[in-house]
Amino acid sequence: MLKASLRSHLTLWFAGLSLLTLLSVGFYVGHIATEQMKQASGNALLNTARSAASLLGEQLRERQLEVYLLSRAPHLERGDLDNPAILKSMQLRTQARAEYAWMGVTDAEGKVHQAVNGLLVGQSVQQRPWFQAGLRGEYTGDPHEAVLLAKMLPGLPNDEPLRFIDFAAPIHNADGQVIGVLGAHAHWSWVTRIVESAAFAHKNSMPDIEALIVDHDGKILYPEALMGQQLAATDSKLQNWTAGNGFLTSMVSVPTPSSTALSWSIAVRQPLETALQPARLLMYKLLILGVVAAVLFGLVAYYLALYLSRPIEQLALSARQVQNNEPGAQFQLQHPVLEIAQLGQSIDAMTQSLLGKERELQEANASLEATVAQRTAALTQANAELLSLATHDGLTGVYNRRRFDEKLTEYTLLFRRTGRPFSLLLIDADHFKRINDTHGHAVGDEVLQQLAQLIQSSLRTTDFVARYGGEEFAVLLPEIAQPDTPEVVAEKIRAAIDEADFPAIGNVTVSIGIGLADPADNSHNALIKRADQQLYQAKAAGRNQVV
């Protein structure tokens, strides 16, 4: 492991802590400034949107009111739609309001009787939405194109379709019956100029702002480049602002005339990058200041550490000389820093004491090391013997019942986790009590030893065999696929024992019960019980059987 000097540690710690502190402060202050800037910009956008919406709503109400008042004129109520006074009134209105592109009156069937500049006179407007809505009441409509009217208007390019918004109001006679409609088309550019004048009044204080007019479905009506797109912004009913999709956006409903179904909103938005630029510049300056301050702190810490580390380095050099039995080791016994002076004095005294006892310690260590090595070897051998006694059967040399239980639990857990099946063989020597009674227990022990050897020699290296108890052995088979199925392995064991010659006995047979692991088992005892039942059936079937 690479180790650094004291001066390096002090320098890095001082510089790192100062950098971490200043960067943390910089990020925190930058975050606060960003949030405050976002809040201020959002509120400014909200105020701008409210101002534009209020101004546009006021202008729409005035135009709607003008059309309504004209429709209520006395000469219209008398029912003479061709009265020249009607045309004069409309001409005065259109002259006073340059936003009107067309104004005229129709009868109840949609035929235009009179219109400013004679446009559309004699034509039917029965299918126009403004006429149909005007028969029912006051109407202010969404913008639309009127190519025919645009071509008829003087002084306008014929290849550029214009957009208009419609105003209409029903004409009633003295009896209250609807006898016609007074309609007017206003230039859509008049609406956009109103919005722009209100929104861009603060353009110097809010650069890159963009004003949009949105209909009730959230589709953009203005500007032309975004017309028809869906605006993802805050709900206009909340009268608030949101930050998303790279913009700070505020959207406010236009207070349109209550008698109309018009539902517009004014959205004013500004790129987040632009709105938060001052706060980010502040954060960058703070981060740069933090880096500069960290460098200065690091330089100061380096020279301070140099002053403290030189005498300690000299002490370390002298200590190494003593360690390597090199002559000329000198310890600084005086220093302005009390702790360094005390350290030098203590090391000098300790060195003198250690040098005198070095030979004695070396001899003692050599003797101790030899003793420890001898005891370690004996302990290792004893531990190995204890482990073998704890896990193996003393008579047969195979694993004992305790180790079998541990292995069976291990296989069961693995089976539940991976679904990998395994099987259990329970092997019991036939008529073993007769062997003990006839030939004695010493011969019985020799039979058990030979049985264990025959079982082991018939198994694969991955299989596990243990003495289950008395003359009974247990075998765990972790692999049960073809060709080495449990039945094949069990039959191989049975045949090997049946064919073997047992001194003083002759022939010995075994009965074998096979159990397969089942996912429905609550514990491994269920598997042992099944294998034991199969062993019982093998005994009942005449012994020397595999069931």
XYZ file of N, CA and C in Angstrom, residues 460-546:
261
model
N -20.230 -43.099 -7.477
C -19.452 -42.074 -8.186
C -18.788 -41.150 -7.165
N -17.845 -40.345 -7.654
C -17.130 -39.432 -6.740
C -18.050 -38.371 -6.166
N -19.143 -38.050 -6.869
C -20.059 -37.000 -6.393
C -21.084 -37.526 -5.403
N -21.171 -38.864 -5.227
C -22.171 -39.431 -4.333
C -21.669 -39.387 -2.891
N -22.611 -39.524 -1.945
C -22.306 -39.412 -0.518
C -22.841 -40.641 0.200
N -21.966 -41.304 1.027
C -22.380 -42.489 1.760
C -22.058 -42.283 3.240
N -22.977 -42.736 4.091
C -22.793 -42.611 5.538
C -23.406 -43.838 6.213
N -22.877 -44.133 7.399
C -23.481 -45.208 8.213
C -24.668 -44.588 8.940
N -25.874 -45.070 8.629
C -27.089 -44.462 9.158
C -27.356 -44.952 10.576
N -26.921 -46.175 10.880
C -27.114 -46.718 12.215
C -27.106 -48.232 12.183
N -26.389 -48.870 13.120
C -26.339 -50.322 13.176
C -25.807 -50.896 11.876
N -26.600 -51.774 11.206
C -26.183 -52.371 9.938
C -26.792 -51.628 8.754
N -27.235 -50.399 8.950
C -27.943 -49.643 7.900
C -27.045 -48.496 7.396
N -26.982 -48.349 6.051
C -26.202 -47.281 5.409
C -27.149 -46.395 4.591
N -26.750 -45.137 4.427
C -27.538 -44.170 3.629
C -26.643 -43.591 2.543
N -27.196 -43.480 1.324
C -26.451 -42.939 0.181
C -27.276 -41.787 -0.421
N -26.656 -40.637 -0.648
C -27.295 -39.483 -1.304
C -26.744 -39.375 -2.718
N -27.641 -39.352 -3.700
C -27.253 -39.252 -5.116
C -27.682 -37.892 -5.657
N -26.752 -36.947 -5.845
C -27.145 -35.617 -6.344
C -27.462 -35.613 -7.828
N -27.007 -36.580 -8.575
C -27.266 -36.656 -10.011
C -28.082 -37.919 -10.264
N -29.302 -37.737 -10.831
C -30.184 -38.896 -11.000
C -30.607 -39.074 -12.449
N -29.897 -38.430 -13.385
C -30.257 -38.530 -14.801
C -29.651 -39.811 -15.393
N -30.131 -40.145 -16.584
C -29.583 -41.302 -17.307
C -28.093 -41.087 -17.568
N -27.255 -42.138 -17.576
C -27.654 -43.540 -17.351
C -27.641 -43.939 -15.880
N -27.077 -43.022 -15.022
C -26.908 -43.405 -13.615
C -28.133 -43.008 -12.812
N -29.257 -43.643 -13.069
C -30.468 -43.374 -12.302
C -30.331 -44.031 -10.933
N -31.148 -43.633 -9.957
C -31.056 -44.248 -8.623
C -31.240 -45.769 -8.671
N -32.147 -46.230 -9.555
C -32.363 -47.668 -9.640
C -31.110 -48.384 -10.132
N -30.423 -47.783 -11.121
C -29.207 -48.399 -11.666
C -28.114 -48.455 -10.601
N -27.932 -47.339 -9.879
C -26.882 -47.290 -8.855
C -27.192 -48.279 -7.740
N -28.475 -48.315 -7.308
C -28.855 -49.219 -6.220
C -28.635 -50.688 -6.629
N -28.995 -51.030 -7.842
C -28.819 -52.398 -8.320
C -27.341 -52.763 -8.416
N -26.532 -51.758 -8.797
C -25.089 -51.999 -8.868
C -24.532 -52.324 -7.483
N -24.999 -51.606 -6.475
C -24.544 -51.855 -5.096
C -25.013 -53.235 -4.641
N -26.305 -53.541 -4.866
C -26.846 -54.829 -4.429
C -26.092 -56.001 -5.063
N -25.834 -55.859 -6.399
C -25.154 -56.948 -7.096
C -23.717 -57.116 -6.594
N -23.023 -55.995 -6.366
C -21.627 -56.081 -5.904
C -21.543 -56.794 -4.564
N -22.485 -56.505 -3.678
C -22.463 -57.152 -2.358
C -22.849 -58.619 -2.472
N -23.844 -58.902 -3.316
C -24.312 -60.285 -3.473
C -23.221 -61.186 -4.050
N -22.383 -60.586 -4.928
C -21.327 -61.369 -5.568
C -20.047 -61.442 -4.732
N -19.936 -60.642 -3.700
C -18.693 -60.587 -2.916
C -18.616 -61.776 -1.947
N -17.387 -62.097 -1.579
C -17.145 -63.178 -0.625
C -16.747 -62.566 0.703
N -17.447 -62.923 1.757
C -17.175 -62.409 3.092
C -16.490 -63.514 3.885
N -15.239 -63.326 4.341
C -14.536 -64.366 5.108
C -15.346 -64.815 6.326
N -15.368 -66.078 6.564
C -16.047 -66.702 7.704
C -17.554 -66.655 7.578
N -18.075 -65.977 6.576
C -19.533 -65.868 6.419
C -19.955 -66.482 5.098
N -19.228 -66.068 4.031
C -19.601 -66.511 2.692
C -20.369 -65.426 1.971
N -21.666 -65.602 1.915
C -22.492 -64.646 1.158
C -23.326 -63.795 2.112
N -23.375 -62.469 1.765
C -24.201 -61.505 2.508
C -25.008 -60.726 1.485
N -26.292 -60.487 1.784
C -27.137 -59.691 0.874
C -27.658 -58.470 1.603
N -28.143 -57.510 0.808
C -28.713 -56.281 1.373
C -30.034 -55.990 0.675
N -30.894 -55.273 1.369
C -32.146 -54.749 0.807
C -32.022 -53.233 0.725
N -32.543 -52.659 -0.386
C -32.338 -51.222 -0.631
C -33.683 -50.567 -0.931
N -33.969 -49.466 -0.223
C -35.156 -48.653 -0.505
C -34.745 -47.302 -1.082
N -35.450 -46.879 -2.129
C -35.098 -45.634 -2.837
C -36.184 -44.597 -2.597
N -35.766 -43.373 -2.246
C -36.697 -42.236 -2.107
C -36.215 -41.065 -2.952
N -37.161 -40.401 -3.639
C -36.829 -39.232 -4.467
C -37.330 -37.968 -3.787
N -36.533 -36.922 -3.857
C -36.929 -35.626 -3.283
C -38.171 -35.107 -3.989
N -39.111 -34.544 -3.197
C -40.380 -34.039 -3.729
C -40.542 -32.576 -3.305
N -40.926 -31.678 -4.254
C -41.111 -30.264 -3.865
C -42.158 -30.088 -2.780
N -43.068 -31.041 -2.631
C -44.141 -30.888 -1.642
C -43.675 -31.246 -0.234
N -42.448 -31.769 -0.071
C -41.953 -32.149 1.253
C -41.812 -30.927 2.143
N -42.336 -31.036 3.382
C -42.172 -29.948 4.340
C -40.798 -29.981 4.989
N -40.184 -31.155 5.062
C -38.846 -31.290 5.633
C -38.207 -32.531 5.029
N -36.911 -32.701 5.313
C -36.219 -33.852 4.749
C -36.642 -35.157 5.432
N -37.353 -35.054 6.555
C -37.816 -36.276 7.215
C -38.806 -37.036 6.337
N -39.551 -36.281 5.473
C -40.506 -36.937 4.577
C -39.771 -37.836 3.590
N -38.621 -37.388 3.101
C -37.836 -38.195 2.166
C -37.307 -39.448 2.865
N -36.802 -39.302 4.076
C -36.287 -40.454 4.831
C -37.409 -41.464 5.064
N -38.598 -40.947 5.379
C -39.725 -41.850 5.646
C -40.089 -42.647 4.394
N -40.098 -41.977 3.211
C -40.431 -42.685 1.978
C -39.392 -43.773 1.669
N -38.092 -43.399 1.812
C -37.046 -44.383 1.536
C -37.137 -45.566 2.513
N -37.485 -45.267 3.764
C -37.603 -46.333 4.765
C -38.776 -47.249 4.441
N -39.883 -46.689 3.919
C -41.021 -47.506 3.518
C -40.646 -48.442 2.367
N -39.871 -47.916 1.409
C -39.432 -48.749 0.294
C -38.497 -49.860 0.776
N -37.657 -49.545 1.761
C -36.775 -50.560 2.341
C -37.607 -51.661 3.017
N -38.663 -51.233 3.701
C -39.545 -52.223 4.356
C -40.179 -53.132 3.318
N -40.613 -52.561 2.195
C -41.196 -53.382 1.136
C -40.168 -54.348 0.550
N -38.905 -53.878 0.413
C -37.853 -54.766 -0.092
C -37.651 -55.948 0.858
N -37.709 -55.687 2.156
C -37.577 -56.769 3.134
C -38.759 -57.732 2.996
N -39.960 -57.120 2.879
C -41.165 -57.953 2.811
C -41.202 -58.785 1.539
N -40.552 -58.301 0.476
C -40.563 -59.005 -0.808
C -39.561 -60.148 -0.838
N -38.860 -60.394 0.235
C -37.952 -61.534 0.287
C -36.503 -61.153 0.448
N -36.195 -59.880 0.667
C -34.839 -59.368 0.880
C -34.003 -59.500 -0.400
N -32.808 -58.966 -0.341
C -31.920 -58.927 -1.521
C -32.677 -58.299 -2.712
N -33.384 -57.186 -2.389
C -34.217 -56.514 -3.390
C -33.914 -55.013 -3.401
N -34.257 -54.377 -4.561
C -34.209 -52.912 -4.683
C -35.625 -52.436 -4.975
